[in-house]
mmCIF file of C-alpha atoms in Angstrom:
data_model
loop_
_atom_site.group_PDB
_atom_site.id
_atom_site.type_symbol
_atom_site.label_atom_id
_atom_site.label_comp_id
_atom_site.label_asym_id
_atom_site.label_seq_id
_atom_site.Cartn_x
_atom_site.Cartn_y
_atom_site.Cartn_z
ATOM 1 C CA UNK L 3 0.000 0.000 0.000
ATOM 2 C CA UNK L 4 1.219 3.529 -0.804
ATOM 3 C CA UNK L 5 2.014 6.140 1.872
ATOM 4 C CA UNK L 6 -0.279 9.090 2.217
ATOM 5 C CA UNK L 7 2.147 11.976 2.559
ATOM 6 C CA UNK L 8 1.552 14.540 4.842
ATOM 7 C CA UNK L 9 3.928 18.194 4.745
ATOM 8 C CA UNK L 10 4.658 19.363 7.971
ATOM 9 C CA UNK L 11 5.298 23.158 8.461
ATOM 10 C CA UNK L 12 8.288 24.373 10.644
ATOM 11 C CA UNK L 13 5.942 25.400 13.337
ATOM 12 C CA UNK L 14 4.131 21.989 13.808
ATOM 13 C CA UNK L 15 7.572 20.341 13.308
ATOM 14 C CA UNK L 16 8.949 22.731 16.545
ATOM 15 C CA UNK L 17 5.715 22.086 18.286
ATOM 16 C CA UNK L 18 5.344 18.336 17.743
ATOM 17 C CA UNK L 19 8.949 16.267 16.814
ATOM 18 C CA UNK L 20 10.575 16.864 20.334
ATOM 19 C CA UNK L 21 8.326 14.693 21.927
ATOM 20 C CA UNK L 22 7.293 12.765 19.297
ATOM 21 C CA UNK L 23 10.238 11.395 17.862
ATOM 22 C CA UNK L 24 10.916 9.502 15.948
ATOM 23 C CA UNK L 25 8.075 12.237 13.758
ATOM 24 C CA UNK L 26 8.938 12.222 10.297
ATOM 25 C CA UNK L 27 9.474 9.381 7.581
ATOM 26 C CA UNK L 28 7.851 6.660 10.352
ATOM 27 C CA UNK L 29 4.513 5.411 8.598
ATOM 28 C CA UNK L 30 1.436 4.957 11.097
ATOM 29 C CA UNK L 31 -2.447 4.076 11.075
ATOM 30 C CA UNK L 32 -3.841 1.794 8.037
ATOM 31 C CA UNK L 33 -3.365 4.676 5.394
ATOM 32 C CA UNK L 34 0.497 4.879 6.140
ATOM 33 C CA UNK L 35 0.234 8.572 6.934
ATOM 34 C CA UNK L 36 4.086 9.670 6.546
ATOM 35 C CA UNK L 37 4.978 13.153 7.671
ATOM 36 C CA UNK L 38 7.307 14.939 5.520
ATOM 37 C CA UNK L 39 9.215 18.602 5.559
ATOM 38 C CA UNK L 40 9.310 20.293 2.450
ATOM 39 C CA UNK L 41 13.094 20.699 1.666
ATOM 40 C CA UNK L 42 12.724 24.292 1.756
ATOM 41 C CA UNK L 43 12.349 24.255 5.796
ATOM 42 C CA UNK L 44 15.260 22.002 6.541
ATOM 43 C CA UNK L 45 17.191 24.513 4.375
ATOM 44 C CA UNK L 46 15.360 27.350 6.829
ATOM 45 C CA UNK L 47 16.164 25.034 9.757
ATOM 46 C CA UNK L 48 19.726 25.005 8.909
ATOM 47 C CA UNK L 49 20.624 28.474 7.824
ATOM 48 C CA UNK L 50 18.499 30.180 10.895
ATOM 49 C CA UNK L 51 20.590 30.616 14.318
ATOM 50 C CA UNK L 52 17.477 32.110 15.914
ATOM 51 C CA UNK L 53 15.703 28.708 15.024
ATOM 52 C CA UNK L 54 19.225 27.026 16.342
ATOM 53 C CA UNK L 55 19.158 28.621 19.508
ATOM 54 C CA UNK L 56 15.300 28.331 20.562
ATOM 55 C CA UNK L 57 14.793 25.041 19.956
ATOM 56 C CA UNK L 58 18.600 23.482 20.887
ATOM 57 C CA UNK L 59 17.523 19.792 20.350
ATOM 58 C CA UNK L 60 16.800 20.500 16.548
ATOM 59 C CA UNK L 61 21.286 19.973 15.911
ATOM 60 C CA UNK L 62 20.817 16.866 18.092
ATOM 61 C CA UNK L 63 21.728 14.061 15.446
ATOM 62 C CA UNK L 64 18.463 11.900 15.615
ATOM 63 C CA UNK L 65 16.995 15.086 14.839
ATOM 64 C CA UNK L 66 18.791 15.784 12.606
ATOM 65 C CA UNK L 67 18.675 12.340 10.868
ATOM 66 C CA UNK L 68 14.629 12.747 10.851
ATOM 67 C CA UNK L 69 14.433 15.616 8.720
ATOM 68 C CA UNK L 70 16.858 14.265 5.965
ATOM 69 C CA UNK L 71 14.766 13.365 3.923
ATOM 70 C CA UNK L 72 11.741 15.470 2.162
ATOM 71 C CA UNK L 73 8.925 14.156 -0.094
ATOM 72 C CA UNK L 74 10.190 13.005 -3.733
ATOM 73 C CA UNK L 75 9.377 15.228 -6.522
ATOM 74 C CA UNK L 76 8.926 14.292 -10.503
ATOM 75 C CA UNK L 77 10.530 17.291 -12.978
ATOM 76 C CA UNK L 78 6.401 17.592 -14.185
ATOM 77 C CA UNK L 79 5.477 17.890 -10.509
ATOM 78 C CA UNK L 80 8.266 20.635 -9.582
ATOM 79 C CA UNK L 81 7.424 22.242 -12.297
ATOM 80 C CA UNK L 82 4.007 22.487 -11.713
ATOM 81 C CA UNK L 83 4.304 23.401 -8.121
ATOM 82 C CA UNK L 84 6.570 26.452 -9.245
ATOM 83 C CA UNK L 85 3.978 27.381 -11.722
ATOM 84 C CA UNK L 86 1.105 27.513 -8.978
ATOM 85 C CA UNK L 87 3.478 29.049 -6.497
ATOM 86 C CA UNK L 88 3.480 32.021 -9.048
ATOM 87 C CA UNK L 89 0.188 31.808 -9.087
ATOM 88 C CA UNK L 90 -0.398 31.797 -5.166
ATOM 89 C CA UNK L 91 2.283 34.327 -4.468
ATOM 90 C CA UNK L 92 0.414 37.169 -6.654
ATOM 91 C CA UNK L 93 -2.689 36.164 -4.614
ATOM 92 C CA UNK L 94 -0.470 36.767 -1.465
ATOM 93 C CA UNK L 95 0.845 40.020 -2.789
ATOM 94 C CA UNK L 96 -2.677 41.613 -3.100
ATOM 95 C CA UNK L 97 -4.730 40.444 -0.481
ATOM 96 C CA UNK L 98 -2.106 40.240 2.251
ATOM 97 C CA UNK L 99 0.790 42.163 1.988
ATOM 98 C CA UNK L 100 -0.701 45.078 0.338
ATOM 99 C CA UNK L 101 -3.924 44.994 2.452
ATOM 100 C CA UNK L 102 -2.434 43.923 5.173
ATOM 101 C CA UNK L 103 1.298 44.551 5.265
ATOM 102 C CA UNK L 104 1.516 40.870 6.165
ATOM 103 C CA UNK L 105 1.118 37.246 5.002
ATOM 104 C CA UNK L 106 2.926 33.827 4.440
ATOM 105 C CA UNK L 107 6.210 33.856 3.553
ATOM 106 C CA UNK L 108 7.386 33.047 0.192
ATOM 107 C CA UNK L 109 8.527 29.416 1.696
ATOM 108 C CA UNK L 110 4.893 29.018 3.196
ATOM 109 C CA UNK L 111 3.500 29.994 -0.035
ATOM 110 C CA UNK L 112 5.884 27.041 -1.912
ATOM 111 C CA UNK L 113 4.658 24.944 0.555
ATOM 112 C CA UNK L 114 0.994 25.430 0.215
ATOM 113 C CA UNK L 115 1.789 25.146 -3.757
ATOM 114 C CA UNK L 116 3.292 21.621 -2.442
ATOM 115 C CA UNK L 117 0.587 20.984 -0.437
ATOM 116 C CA UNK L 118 -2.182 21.804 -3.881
ATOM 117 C CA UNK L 119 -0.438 20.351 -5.860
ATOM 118 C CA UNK L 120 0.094 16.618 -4.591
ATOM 119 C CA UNK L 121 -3.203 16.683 -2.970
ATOM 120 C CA UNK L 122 -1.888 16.232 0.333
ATOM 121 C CA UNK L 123 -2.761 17.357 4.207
ATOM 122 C CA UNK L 124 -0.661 20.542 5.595
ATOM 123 C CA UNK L 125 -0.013 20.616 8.973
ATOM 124 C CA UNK L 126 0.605 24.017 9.981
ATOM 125 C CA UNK L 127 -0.520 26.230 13.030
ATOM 126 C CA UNK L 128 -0.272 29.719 10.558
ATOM 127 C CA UNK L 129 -2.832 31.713 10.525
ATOM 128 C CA UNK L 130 -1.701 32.924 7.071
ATOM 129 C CA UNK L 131 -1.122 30.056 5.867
ATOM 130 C CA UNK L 132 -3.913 27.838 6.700
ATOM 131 C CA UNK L 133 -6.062 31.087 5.232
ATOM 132 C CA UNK L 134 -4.171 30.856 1.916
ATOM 133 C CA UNK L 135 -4.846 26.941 2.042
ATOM 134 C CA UNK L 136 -8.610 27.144 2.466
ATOM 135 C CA UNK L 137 -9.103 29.876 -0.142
ATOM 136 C CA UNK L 138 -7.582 27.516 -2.832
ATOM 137 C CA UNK L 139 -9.248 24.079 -1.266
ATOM 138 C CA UNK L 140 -5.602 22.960 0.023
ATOM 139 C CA UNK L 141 -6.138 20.239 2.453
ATOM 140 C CA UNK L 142 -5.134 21.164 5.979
ATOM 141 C CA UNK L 143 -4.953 20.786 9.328
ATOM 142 C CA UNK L 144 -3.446 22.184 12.650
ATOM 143 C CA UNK L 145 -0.946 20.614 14.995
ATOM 144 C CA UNK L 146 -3.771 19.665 17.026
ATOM 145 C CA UNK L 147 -5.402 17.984 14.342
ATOM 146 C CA UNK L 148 -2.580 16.168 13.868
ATOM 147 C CA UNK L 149 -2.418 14.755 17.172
ATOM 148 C CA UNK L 150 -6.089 13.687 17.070
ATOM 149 C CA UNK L 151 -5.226 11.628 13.281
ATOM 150 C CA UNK L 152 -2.249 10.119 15.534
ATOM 151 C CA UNK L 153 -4.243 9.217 18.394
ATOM 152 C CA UNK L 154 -6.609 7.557 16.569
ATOM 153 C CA UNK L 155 -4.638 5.735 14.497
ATOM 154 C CA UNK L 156 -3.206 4.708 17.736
ATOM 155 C CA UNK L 157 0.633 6.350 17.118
ATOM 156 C CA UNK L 158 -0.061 7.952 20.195
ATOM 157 C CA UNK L 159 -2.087 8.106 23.159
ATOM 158 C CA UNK L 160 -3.998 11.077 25.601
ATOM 159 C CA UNK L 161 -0.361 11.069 27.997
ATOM 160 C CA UNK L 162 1.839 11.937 24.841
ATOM 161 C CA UNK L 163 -0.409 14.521 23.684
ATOM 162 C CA UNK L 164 -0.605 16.035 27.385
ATOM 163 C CA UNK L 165 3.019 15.734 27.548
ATOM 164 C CA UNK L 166 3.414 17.351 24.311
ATOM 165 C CA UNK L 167 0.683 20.651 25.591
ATOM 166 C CA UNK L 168 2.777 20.645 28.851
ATOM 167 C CA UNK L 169 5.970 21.403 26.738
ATOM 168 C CA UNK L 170 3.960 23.988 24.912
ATOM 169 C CA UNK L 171 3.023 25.934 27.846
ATOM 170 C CA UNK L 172 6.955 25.372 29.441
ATOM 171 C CA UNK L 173 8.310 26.535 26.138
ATOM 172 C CA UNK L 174 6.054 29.646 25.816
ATOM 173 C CA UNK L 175 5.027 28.366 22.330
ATOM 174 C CA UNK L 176 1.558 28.109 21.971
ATOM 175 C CA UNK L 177 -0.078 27.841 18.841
ATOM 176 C CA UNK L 178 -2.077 30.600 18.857
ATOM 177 C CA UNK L 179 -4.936 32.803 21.111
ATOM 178 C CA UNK L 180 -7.718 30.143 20.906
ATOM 179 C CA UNK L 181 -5.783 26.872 20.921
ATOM 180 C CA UNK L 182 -7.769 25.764 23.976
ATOM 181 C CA UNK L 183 -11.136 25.892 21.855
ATOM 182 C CA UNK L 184 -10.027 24.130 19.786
ATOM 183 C CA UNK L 185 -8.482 21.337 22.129
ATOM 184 C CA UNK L 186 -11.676 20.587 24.019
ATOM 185 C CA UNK L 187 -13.771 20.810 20.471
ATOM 186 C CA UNK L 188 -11.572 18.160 19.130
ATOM 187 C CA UNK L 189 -10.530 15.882 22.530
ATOM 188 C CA UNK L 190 -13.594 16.822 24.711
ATOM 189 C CA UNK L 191 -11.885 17.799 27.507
ATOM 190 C CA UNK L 192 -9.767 20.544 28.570
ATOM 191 C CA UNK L 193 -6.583 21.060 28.348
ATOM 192 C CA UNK L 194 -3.800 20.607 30.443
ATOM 193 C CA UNK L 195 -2.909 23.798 32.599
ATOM 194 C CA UNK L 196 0.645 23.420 32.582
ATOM 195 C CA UNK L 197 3.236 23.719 35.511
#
């Protein structure tokens, strides 16, 4: 059975592989979901000391290790993913920046292109970017949503995802201003206060 690829952005990846490991590459559930980061953001990873030096464990080698490999790409494919990225940056350029003086970056925008163009879930917790996806029917979900797919598929379990919230809250890194909503919508219960 073939896997069905899923792109994880950077912020899922920070939010989710440190206590989820091993995250990407490592099939689960009866579809095979496989996470995957788009080459672009292990590029990012790399070339970003900010990114370095908030989350230290990324340069840890099994980390490292994970994120070597990225989804493969056909020359037709990469082609048309650069041809709908054009497409999906001049959205971006109107009806963000210039409205709003704000919006994805042009990485998020390639990978929402990915994301459209191999018919695949993105896992991201931006704003922008999950905005950008729905507008053009891109499939998507949040980190949270993620967890839920893994739980029931049985990858993990209720402690891993409270362990995973608890590092959220130690780490200062919460999704964003409503994440708790949407926790008890999709786990019917609250969640965990923290330390």
């Amino acid at each position: 059975m073939a896997q069905t690829k899923i792109i994880v952005d950077s912020n899922s990846y920070f939010r989710l592989a440190q206590n989820i490991h091993p995250f990407l590459c490592k099939p689960f559930g009866e579809e095979l979901y496989t996470l995957y980061m788009h080459a672009d953001l292990t590029e990012e990873i790399q070339a970003s000391s900010r990114i370095r030096n908030r989350f230290d464990w990324v340069q840890k080698e099994e980390y490292r290790n994970n994120r070597c490999r990225s989804v493969s790409l056909s020359k037709a494919q990469k082609k048309e993913i650069d041809e709908t990225y054009e497409y999906l940056w001049e959205y971006v350029k109107e009806e963000f920046i210039d409205k709003r003086g704000k919006g994805p970056s042009p990485v998020d925008v390639k990978i929402v292109a990915t994301a459209l163009v191999l018919d695949v879930f993105l896992v991201t917790d931006d704003q922008d970017m999950l905005e950008l996806a729905k507008t053009y029917e891109a499939k998507q979900m949040t980190s949270i949503g993620l967890m839920k797919l893994m739980r029931d598929c049985g990858h993990i379990d209720d402690d891993k995802i409270n362990q995973v919230i608890e590092q959220w809250l130690y780490d200062n890194d919460t999704p964003y201003a409503r994440w708790r909503v949407e926790f008890k919508k999709t786990f019917k219960r609250d969640a965990p206060k923290g330390y």
